[in-house]
Amino acid sequence: NDQVSMSATLKRCYNYLTETSRSFSAVIQALDGELRDAICIFYLVLRALDTVEDDMTIDNKLKIPMLKNFYKNLQDPQWHFTESKEKDRIVLEDFPAITREFHELAGVYHEVISDICCKMGHGMTVFLDRDIDTIEEWNEYCHYVAGLVGIGLSRLFSASGLEDPCVGKDTALANNMGLFLQKTNIIRDYLEDILQGRKFWPKAVWSKYVEQLTDLALEKNRTQAVHCLNELITNALELVPDCITYMSRIHNQSVFNFCAIPQVMAIATLERCYNNPAVFTGVVKIRKGEAVKMMMGSTSLEKVKAIMYHFTSEIYRRIPENDPNAERTRQVCMKALASS
Ligand SMILES: CC(C)(C)CN1C(=O)[C@@H](CC(=O)N[C@@H](CC(=O)O)C(=O)O)O[C@H](c2cccc3ccccc23)c2cc(Cl)ccc21
């Protein structure tokens, strides 16, 4: 992008993007045409909303209206928030820079970003004082924080003219692209989340293995915990066929890379977590070198299918005989392998 003609506030926005999304900001900056600025701003607005939701120092009495009304802040040139303690608080402190660049975008992008913010902010309040019990509620929570992102992105892709209208219309596939990423994050971040008092694993699953969610971290429950982990990974793997179908419809190279890279990182993370007790003693992260190799290697549908096939068969190979969900996991892996 042409640094000279870029406004000072837009430059600041790209700096915030790089500060808040590490490896992913380069992928966003590689997007073609109007999508680059539109998705940069969309990402920052979502990061600001997520920073409010994550901040445990904000009392729910204040947090609920903040989340429900967040989308209205885009219409207030002065709105900003300086009380945040979160690491990404800069996007709230300098929100006016994001708002200004939001208004520089073409109108069609405004409507999508505002609409998604409104629905996401509302949805986040639903689970502020309610636990995630059933699988349906797990899907509902992930829809609010990630499925809606997929639906919004797909509408931006089609609105830009770089992708077919069907991409923006098929909300079910777009939703499942987000669910795959979010369920992977929730599975991977078990220990980090419970240490911060956050519970994202669905009770309908973990209650079959232990009394309390935190009991999964106890050494004496290790076998039960790993079987619970494997059941959630199996649930996430059910989404692989839809993610491949979604990516098969993307024709612009920069949009494909933007969509494919988080997906291949997610399947690699699920494979690293499968049957792995380390999930309960630390955070299982993909090493930087491996991540870069995968990012370089996910530039075509065939390459992405091969990566999905590789990691799914690695999981299939390691299904323990005594795992209560072994048969179900084999079925789900076979279906994922058939689609990749
Ligand atoms: C919760 C989440 C999965 C939606 C977050 N999310 C993502 O995870 C990013 C990836 C990312 O931010 N990686 C960071 C993670 C980290 O900070 O460690 C990185 O630096 O590698 O990708 C997603 C994202 C990208 C492409 C297509 C998507 C379709 C549906 C839903 C989300 C989609 C994302 C796109 C937008 Cl516009 C906004 C947020 C996201």
Tab-separated table of C-alpha atoms and ligand atoms in Angstrom:
chain	number	residue	atom	x	y	z
A	1	ASN	CA	0.000	0.000	0.000
A	2	ASP	CA	1.147	3.533	-0.759
A	3	GLN	CA	2.532	4.980	2.502
A	4	VAL	CA	2.747	8.560	1.170
A	5	SER	CA	-0.967	9.034	0.466
A	6	MET	CA	-2.070	7.155	3.636
A	7	SER	CA	-3.501	9.538	6.297
A	8	ALA	CA	-1.820	9.841	9.711
A	9	THR	CA	-4.790	8.177	11.435
A	10	LEU	CA	-4.837	5.269	8.970
A	11	LYS	CA	-1.110	4.771	9.593
A	12	ARG	CA	-1.841	4.665	13.336
A	13	CYS	CA	-4.581	2.092	12.700
A	14	TYR	CA	-2.168	-0.188	10.843
A	15	ASN	CA	0.299	0.206	13.716
A	16	TYR	CA	-2.409	-0.925	16.155
A	17	LEU	CA	-3.171	-3.859	13.841
A	18	THR	CA	0.469	-4.962	13.947
A	19	GLU	CA	0.632	-4.506	17.741
A	20	THR	CA	-2.536	-6.511	18.389
A	21	SER	CA	-2.356	-9.357	15.872
A	22	ARG	CA	1.340	-10.229	15.540
A	23	SER	CA	1.690	-12.622	12.560
A	24	PHE	CA	-1.803	-11.997	11.133
A	25	SER	CA	-1.438	-8.254	10.372
A	26	ALA	CA	0.828	-8.999	7.382
A	27	VAL	CA	-1.893	-11.233	5.900
A	28	ILE	CA	-4.474	-8.439	6.303
A	29	GLN	CA	-2.124	-5.857	4.737
A	30	ALA	CA	-1.708	-8.165	1.715
A	31	LEU	CA	-5.455	-8.019	0.959
A	32	ASP	CA	-6.398	-6.510	-2.430
A	33	GLY	CA	-8.187	-3.232	-3.061
A	34	GLU	CA	-10.796	-1.811	-0.683
A	35	LEU	CA	-10.732	-4.983	1.454
A	36	ARG	CA	-7.369	-4.092	3.012
A	37	ASP	CA	-8.580	-0.965	4.876
A	38	ALA	CA	-12.093	-2.359	5.450
A	39	ILE	CA	-10.794	-5.519	7.147
A	40	CYS	CA	-8.059	-3.644	9.026
A	41	ILE	CA	-10.771	-1.432	10.587
A	42	PHE	CA	-13.167	-4.374	11.087
A	43	TYR	CA	-10.381	-6.289	12.889
A	44	LEU	CA	-9.598	-3.298	15.161
A	45	VAL	CA	-13.262	-2.630	16.008
A	46	LEU	CA	-13.675	-6.331	16.904
A	47	ARG	CA	-10.471	-6.230	18.954
A	48	ALA	CA	-11.851	-3.219	20.872
A	49	LEU	CA	-15.143	-5.040	21.556
A	50	ASP	CA	-13.243	-8.208	22.582
A	51	THR	CA	-11.031	-6.121	24.919
A	52	VAL	CA	-14.130	-4.873	26.748
A	53	GLU	CA	-15.587	-8.417	26.996
A	54	ASP	CA	-12.265	-9.843	28.298
A	55	ASP	CA	-11.670	-7.119	30.921
A	56	MET	CA	-12.586	-8.730	34.245
A	57	THR	CA	-11.997	-5.384	36.059
A	58	ILE	CA	-15.098	-3.857	34.384
A	59	ASP	CA	-18.181	-4.547	36.544
A	60	ASN	CA	-21.035	-6.312	34.676
A	61	LYS	CA	-23.409	-3.422	35.555
A	62	LEU	CA	-21.166	-1.213	33.399
A	63	LYS	CA	-20.012	-3.933	30.952
A	64	ILE	CA	-23.515	-4.982	29.806
A	65	PRO	CA	-24.542	-1.534	28.464
A	66	MET	CA	-20.996	-1.001	27.134
A	67	LEU	CA	-21.268	-4.175	25.038
A	68	LYS	CA	-24.903	-3.634	23.953
A	69	ASN	CA	-24.233	-0.035	22.886
A	70	PHE	CA	-20.712	-0.565	21.523
A	71	TYR	CA	-21.746	-0.289	17.862
A	72	LYS	CA	-23.119	3.222	18.578
A	73	ASN	CA	-19.565	4.373	19.456
A	74	LEU	CA	-18.787	4.274	15.712
A	75	GLN	CA	-21.215	7.217	15.342
A	76	ASP	CA	-19.535	9.244	18.126
A	77	PRO	CA	-16.246	10.833	16.907
A	78	GLN	CA	-15.102	11.475	20.499
A	79	TRP	CA	-15.932	8.124	22.155
A	80	HIS	CA	-12.961	6.376	23.798
A	81	PHE	CA	-12.302	4.389	26.998
A	82	THR	CA	-9.220	4.956	29.184
A	83	GLU	CA	-10.021	2.643	32.151
A	84	SER	CA	-9.007	-0.625	30.496
A	85	LYS	CA	-6.257	-2.777	32.053
A	86	GLU	CA	-6.004	-5.164	29.075
A	87	LYS	CA	-2.862	-5.520	26.949
A	88	ASP	CA	-4.678	-4.265	23.800
A	89	ARG	CA	-6.236	-1.235	25.593
A	90	ILE	CA	-4.671	1.165	23.040
A	91	VAL	CA	-7.529	0.395	20.581
A	92	LEU	CA	-10.008	1.654	23.227
A	93	GLU	CA	-7.906	4.658	24.281
A	94	ASP	CA	-7.454	5.842	20.680
A	95	PHE	CA	-10.826	4.609	19.358
A	96	PRO	CA	-11.425	8.014	17.648
A	97	ALA	CA	-8.646	7.130	15.151
A	98	ILE	CA	-10.480	3.885	14.290
A	99	THR	CA	-13.826	5.739	14.079
A	100	ARG	CA	-12.364	8.328	11.709
A	101	GLU	CA	-11.002	5.698	9.350
A	102	PHE	CA	-14.269	3.703	9.651
A	103	HIS	CA	-16.070	6.748	8.182
A	104	GLU	CA	-13.535	6.941	5.334
A	105	LEU	CA	-14.673	3.471	4.171
A	106	ALA	CA	-17.343	3.105	1.458
A	107	GLY	CA	-20.917	2.977	2.859
A	108	VAL	CA	-21.480	-0.703	2.078
A	109	TYR	CA	-18.671	-1.621	4.539
A	110	HIS	CA	-20.104	0.647	7.283
A	111	GLU	CA	-23.398	-1.223	7.345
A	112	VAL	CA	-21.733	-4.661	7.651
A	113	ILE	CA	-19.293	-3.617	10.406
A	114	SER	CA	-22.008	-1.806	12.439
A	115	ASP	CA	-24.484	-4.689	12.062
A	116	ILE	CA	-21.932	-7.338	13.180
A	117	CYS	CA	-20.800	-5.156	16.112
A	118	CYS	CA	-24.393	-4.700	17.234
A	119	LYS	CA	-25.171	-8.443	17.126
A	120	MET	CA	-21.828	-9.448	18.685
A	121	GLY	CA	-22.051	-6.930	21.547
A	122	HIS	CA	-25.575	-8.126	22.324
A	123	GLY	CA	-24.583	-11.789	22.120
A	124	MET	CA	-21.603	-11.322	24.450
A	125	THR	CA	-23.960	-10.122	27.228
A	126	VAL	CA	-25.998	-13.358	26.975
A	127	PHE	CA	-23.106	-15.393	28.454
A	128	LEU	CA	-21.745	-12.785	30.894
A	129	ASP	CA	-23.717	-14.235	33.817
A	130	ARG	CA	-24.662	-17.658	32.394
A	131	ASP	CA	-22.415	-20.700	31.974
A	132	ILE	CA	-22.070	-22.674	28.740
A	133	ASP	CA	-24.000	-25.889	29.510
A	134	THR	CA	-25.195	-27.655	26.329
A	135	ILE	CA	-23.386	-28.145	22.996
A	136	GLU	CA	-26.044	-25.862	21.476
A	137	GLU	CA	-25.036	-23.118	23.948
A	138	TRP	CA	-21.360	-23.759	23.071
A	139	ASN	CA	-22.295	-23.256	19.410
A	140	GLU	CA	-24.338	-20.144	20.323
A	141	TYR	CA	-21.446	-18.546	22.252
A	142	CYS	CA	-18.979	-19.320	19.434
A	143	HIS	CA	-21.491	-17.902	16.928
A	144	TYR	CA	-21.541	-14.589	18.825
A	145	VAL	CA	-17.752	-14.171	19.140
A	146	ALA	CA	-16.518	-15.842	15.947
A	147	GLY	CA	-19.345	-17.059	13.680
A	148	LEU	CA	-20.568	-13.475	13.274
A	149	VAL	CA	-17.012	-12.476	12.268
A	150	GLY	CA	-17.165	-15.037	9.450
A	151	ILE	CA	-20.584	-13.785	8.369
A	152	GLY	CA	-19.342	-10.176	8.400
A	153	LEU	CA	-16.128	-10.986	6.527
A	154	SER	CA	-18.061	-12.937	3.882
A	155	ARG	CA	-20.383	-9.960	3.338
A	156	LEU	CA	-17.337	-7.663	3.010
A	157	PHE	CA	-15.700	-10.061	0.490
A	158	SER	CA	-18.849	-10.087	-1.700
A	159	ALA	CA	-19.501	-6.332	-1.263
A	160	SER	CA	-15.979	-5.576	-2.526
A	161	GLY	CA	-16.750	-7.455	-5.735
A	162	LEU	CA	-13.635	-9.604	-5.259
A	163	GLU	CA	-15.763	-12.644	-4.346
A	164	ASP	CA	-19.102	-14.033	-5.612
A	165	PRO	CA	-22.371	-12.901	-3.960
A	166	CYS	CA	-22.937	-16.510	-2.780
A	167	VAL	CA	-19.980	-16.180	-0.354
A	168	GLY	CA	-21.793	-13.402	1.548
A	169	LYS	CA	-25.166	-15.146	1.327
A	170	ASP	CA	-24.184	-18.594	2.726
A	171	THR	CA	-24.128	-17.606	6.403
A	172	ALA	CA	-24.104	-21.234	7.607
A	173	LEU	CA	-20.705	-21.957	6.024
A	174	ALA	CA	-19.302	-18.564	7.093
A	175	ASN	CA	-20.505	-19.224	10.636
A	176	ASN	CA	-18.782	-22.634	10.715
A	177	MET	CA	-15.479	-21.085	9.560
A	178	GLY	CA	-15.599	-19.013	12.737
A	179	LEU	CA	-16.772	-21.896	14.952
A	180	PHE	CA	-13.804	-24.016	13.823
A	181	LEU	CA	-11.318	-21.307	14.893
A	182	GLN	CA	-13.062	-20.437	18.151
A	183	LYS	CA	-13.640	-24.038	19.296
A	184	THR	CA	-9.939	-24.698	18.617
A	185	ASN	CA	-8.961	-21.624	20.692
A	186	ILE	CA	-11.253	-22.710	23.568
A	187	ILE	CA	-9.919	-26.285	23.513
A	188	ARG	CA	-6.270	-25.092	23.408
A	189	ASP	CA	-6.661	-22.396	26.083
A	190	TYR	CA	-8.284	-24.618	28.769
A	191	LEU	CA	-5.655	-24.006	31.475
A	192	GLU	CA	-5.087	-20.291	30.729
A	193	ASP	CA	-8.855	-19.709	30.898
A	194	ILE	CA	-9.600	-21.604	34.113
A	195	LEU	CA	-6.637	-19.884	35.811
A	196	GLN	CA	-8.413	-16.595	35.013
A	197	GLY	CA	-11.762	-17.943	36.201
A	198	ARG	CA	-13.160	-18.258	32.683
A	199	LYS	CA	-15.214	-21.357	31.748
A	200	PHE	CA	-15.712	-22.000	28.005
A	201	TRP	CA	-15.825	-25.824	27.896
A	202	PRO	CA	-19.484	-27.016	27.661
A	203	LYS	CA	-20.795	-28.595	30.894
A	204	ALA	CA	-22.770	-31.289	28.981
A	205	VAL	CA	-19.398	-32.747	27.945
A	206	TRP	CA	-17.036	-32.209	30.901
A	207	SER	CA	-19.683	-33.259	33.491
A	208	LYS	CA	-19.522	-36.803	32.035
A	209	TYR	CA	-15.878	-36.985	33.188
A	210	VAL	CA	-15.508	-34.880	36.386
A	211	GLU	CA	-17.519	-33.022	39.052
A	212	GLN	CA	-16.099	-29.542	38.320
A	213	LEU	CA	-14.451	-28.104	35.183
A	214	THR	CA	-11.317	-27.311	37.206
A	215	ASP	CA	-11.049	-31.020	38.254
A	216	LEU	CA	-9.806	-31.794	34.719
A	217	ALA	CA	-6.513	-30.121	35.707
A	218	LEU	CA	-5.944	-32.578	38.600
A	219	GLU	CA	-3.260	-35.216	37.943
A	220	LYS	CA	-5.513	-38.004	39.301
A	221	ASN	CA	-8.124	-37.205	36.591
A	222	ARG	CA	-5.604	-37.200	33.702
A	223	THR	CA	-7.153	-40.108	31.734
A	224	GLN	CA	-10.699	-38.715	32.142
A	225	ALA	CA	-9.485	-35.229	31.158
A	226	VAL	CA	-7.840	-36.470	27.953
A	227	HIS	CA	-11.004	-38.386	26.959
A	228	CYS	CA	-13.011	-35.179	27.531
A	229	LEU	CA	-10.478	-33.248	25.434
A	230	ASN	CA	-10.734	-35.841	22.635
A	231	GLU	CA	-14.546	-35.539	22.629
A	232	LEU	CA	-14.388	-31.751	22.151
A	233	ILE	CA	-11.758	-32.086	19.410
A	234	THR	CA	-14.057	-34.590	17.663
A	235	ASN	CA	-16.864	-32.018	17.840
A	236	ALA	CA	-14.614	-29.366	16.254
A	237	LEU	CA	-13.451	-31.770	13.499
A	238	GLU	CA	-17.096	-32.119	12.342
A	239	LEU	CA	-16.693	-28.588	10.907
A	240	VAL	CA	-13.797	-29.448	8.538
A	241	PRO	CA	-15.961	-30.358	5.487
A	242	ASP	CA	-17.866	-27.043	5.677
A	243	CYS	CA	-14.601	-25.063	6.024
A	244	ILE	CA	-13.209	-26.776	2.913
A	245	THR	CA	-16.445	-26.119	0.998
A	246	TYR	CA	-16.271	-22.433	2.030
A	247	MET	CA	-12.654	-22.068	0.904
A	248	SER	CA	-13.407	-23.824	-2.399
A	249	ARG	CA	-15.643	-20.851	-3.277
A	250	ILE	CA	-12.933	-18.201	-2.676
A	251	HIS	CA	-11.233	-17.149	-5.907
A	252	ASN	CA	-9.172	-14.055	-5.022
A	253	GLN	CA	-5.659	-15.131	-3.971
A	254	SER	CA	-5.257	-12.533	-1.177
A	255	VAL	CA	-8.690	-13.393	0.259
A	256	PHE	CA	-7.898	-17.113	0.038
A	257	ASN	CA	-4.632	-16.687	1.987
A	258	PHE	CA	-6.464	-14.555	4.597
A	259	CYS	CA	-9.066	-17.307	5.107
A	260	ALA	CA	-6.800	-20.356	4.779
A	261	ILE	CA	-3.966	-19.418	7.144
A	262	PRO	CA	-6.047	-19.394	10.391
A	263	GLN	CA	-7.741	-22.645	9.279
A	264	VAL	CA	-4.475	-24.542	8.786
A	265	MET	CA	-3.144	-23.153	12.086
A	266	ALA	CA	-6.322	-24.445	13.754
A	267	ILE	CA	-6.160	-28.013	12.337
A	268	ALA	CA	-2.455	-28.176	13.309
A	269	THR	CA	-3.373	-27.002	16.833
A	270	LEU	CA	-6.146	-29.604	17.148
A	271	GLU	CA	-3.717	-32.341	16.063
A	272	ARG	CA	-1.125	-31.089	18.598
A	273	CYS	CA	-3.807	-31.112	21.332
A	274	TYR	CA	-5.404	-34.487	20.503
A	275	ASN	CA	-4.884	-37.050	23.283
A	276	ASN	CA	-2.260	-34.644	24.734
A	277	PRO	CA	-2.213	-34.242	28.569
A	278	ALA	CA	-0.043	-31.127	28.102
A	279	VAL	CA	-3.285	-29.200	27.432
A	280	PHE	CA	-3.954	-29.477	31.193
A	281	THR	CA	-0.485	-28.423	32.357
A	282	GLY	CA	0.369	-25.616	29.886
A	283	VAL	CA	-0.717	-24.005	26.608
A	284	VAL	CA	-0.035	-26.134	23.522
A	285	LYS	CA	1.210	-23.629	20.900
A	286	ILE	CA	2.456	-24.167	17.349
A	287	ARG	CA	6.129	-23.174	17.089
A	288	LYS	CA	6.785	-20.004	15.009
A	289	GLY	CA	8.902	-21.914	12.423
A	290	GLU	CA	6.134	-24.453	11.844
A	291	ALA	CA	3.561	-21.648	11.606
A	292	VAL	CA	5.568	-19.799	8.962
A	293	LYS	CA	5.998	-23.036	6.960
A	294	MET	CA	2.236	-23.609	7.046
A	295	MET	CA	1.451	-19.992	6.132
A	296	MET	CA	3.694	-20.287	3.073
A	297	GLY	CA	2.127	-23.620	2.161
A	298	SER	CA	-1.551	-22.686	2.289
A	299	THR	CA	-1.914	-20.651	-0.886
A	300	SER	CA	-4.155	-23.003	-2.886
A	301	LEU	CA	-7.193	-25.191	-2.204
A	302	GLU	CA	-5.200	-28.336	-3.090
A	303	LYS	CA	-2.431	-27.410	-0.636
A	304	VAL	CA	-4.969	-26.632	2.114
A	305	LYS	CA	-6.800	-29.913	1.474
A	306	ALA	CA	-3.462	-31.759	1.731
A	307	ILE	CA	-2.713	-30.040	5.076
A	308	MET	CA	-6.197	-30.840	6.412
A	309	TYR	CA	-5.768	-34.450	5.203
A	310	HIS	CA	-2.325	-34.740	6.832
A	311	PHE	CA	-3.325	-33.531	10.301
A	312	THR	CA	-6.673	-35.357	10.312
A	313	SER	CA	-4.946	-38.654	9.462
A	314	GLU	CA	-2.363	-37.952	12.197
A	315	ILE	CA	-5.295	-37.705	14.649
A	316	TYR	CA	-6.935	-40.851	13.197
A	317	ARG	CA	-3.666	-42.754	13.697
A	318	ARG	CA	-3.612	-41.851	17.422
A	319	ILE	CA	-7.186	-42.636	18.477
A	320	PRO	CA	-6.748	-44.645	21.706
A	321	GLU	CA	-8.497	-48.051	21.754
A	322	ASN	CA	-9.916	-47.337	25.239
A	323	ASP	CA	-11.265	-43.868	24.337
A	324	PRO	CA	-15.070	-43.878	24.888
A	325	ASN	CA	-15.534	-41.788	21.711
A	326	ALA	CA	-13.082	-43.783	19.554
A	327	GLU	CA	-15.732	-44.985	17.060
A	328	ARG	CA	-17.295	-41.521	16.749
A	329	THR	CA	-13.881	-39.926	16.231
A	330	ARG	CA	-13.022	-42.475	13.506
A	331	GLN	CA	-16.310	-41.642	11.701
A	332	VAL	CA	-15.713	-37.868	11.929
A	333	CYS	CA	-12.103	-38.248	10.729
A	334	MET	CA	-13.217	-40.408	7.775
A	335	LYS	CA	-15.759	-37.730	6.764
A	336	ALA	CA	-13.121	-34.979	7.070
A	337	LEU	CA	-10.598	-37.058	5.076
A	338	ALA	CA	-13.202	-37.667	2.336
A	339	SER	CA	-13.735	-33.906	1.988
A	340	SER	CA	-10.025	-32.970	1.914
B	1	LIG	C1	-12.075	-15.100	17.541
B	1	LIG	C2	-11.590	-15.060	16.091
B	1	LIG	C3	-11.263	-16.477	15.635
B	1	LIG	C4	-12.724	-14.511	15.227
B	1	LIG	C5	-10.344	-14.132	16.037
B	1	LIG	N1	-9.743	-14.006	14.673
B	1	LIG	C6	-8.627	-14.719	14.373
B	1	LIG	O1	-8.212	-15.617	15.110
B	1	LIG	C7	-7.929	-14.393	13.061
B	1	LIG	C8	-6.520	-14.925	13.068
B	1	LIG	C9	-5.726	-14.155	14.098
B	1	LIG	O2	-6.124	-13.111	14.578
B	1	LIG	N2	-4.605	-14.729	14.465
B	1	LIG	C10	-3.814	-14.108	15.478
B	1	LIG	C11	-4.122	-14.890	16.729
B	1	LIG	C12	-3.327	-14.396	17.824
B	1	LIG	O3	-3.505	-13.183	18.081
B	1	LIG	O4	-2.555	-15.190	18.323
B	1	LIG	C13	-2.359	-14.191	15.112
B	1	LIG	O5	-1.658	-13.251	15.442
B	1	LIG	O6	-2.002	-15.215	14.472
B	1	LIG	O7	-8.617	-14.926	11.947
B	1	LIG	C14	-10.019	-14.670	11.916
B	1	LIG	C15	-10.548	-14.987	10.553
B	1	LIG	C16	-9.734	-14.860	9.438
B	1	LIG	C17	-10.205	-15.274	8.173
B	1	LIG	C18	-11.473	-15.815	8.017
B	1	LIG	C19	-12.329	-15.956	9.126
B	1	LIG	C20	-13.621	-16.514	9.019
B	1	LIG	C21	-14.420	-16.643	10.129
B	1	LIG	C22	-13.994	-16.195	11.377
B	1	LIG	C23	-12.726	-15.666	11.535
B	1	LIG	C24	-11.867	-15.535	10.415
B	1	LIG	C25	-10.385	-13.291	12.414
B	1	LIG	C26	-10.798	-12.301	11.541
B	1	LIG	C27	-11.165	-11.046	12.060
B	1	LIG	CL1	-11.708	-9.827	10.990
B	1	LIG	C28	-11.126	-10.787	13.434
B	1	LIG	C29	-10.677	-11.793	14.298
B	1	LIG	C30	-10.279	-13.024	13.796
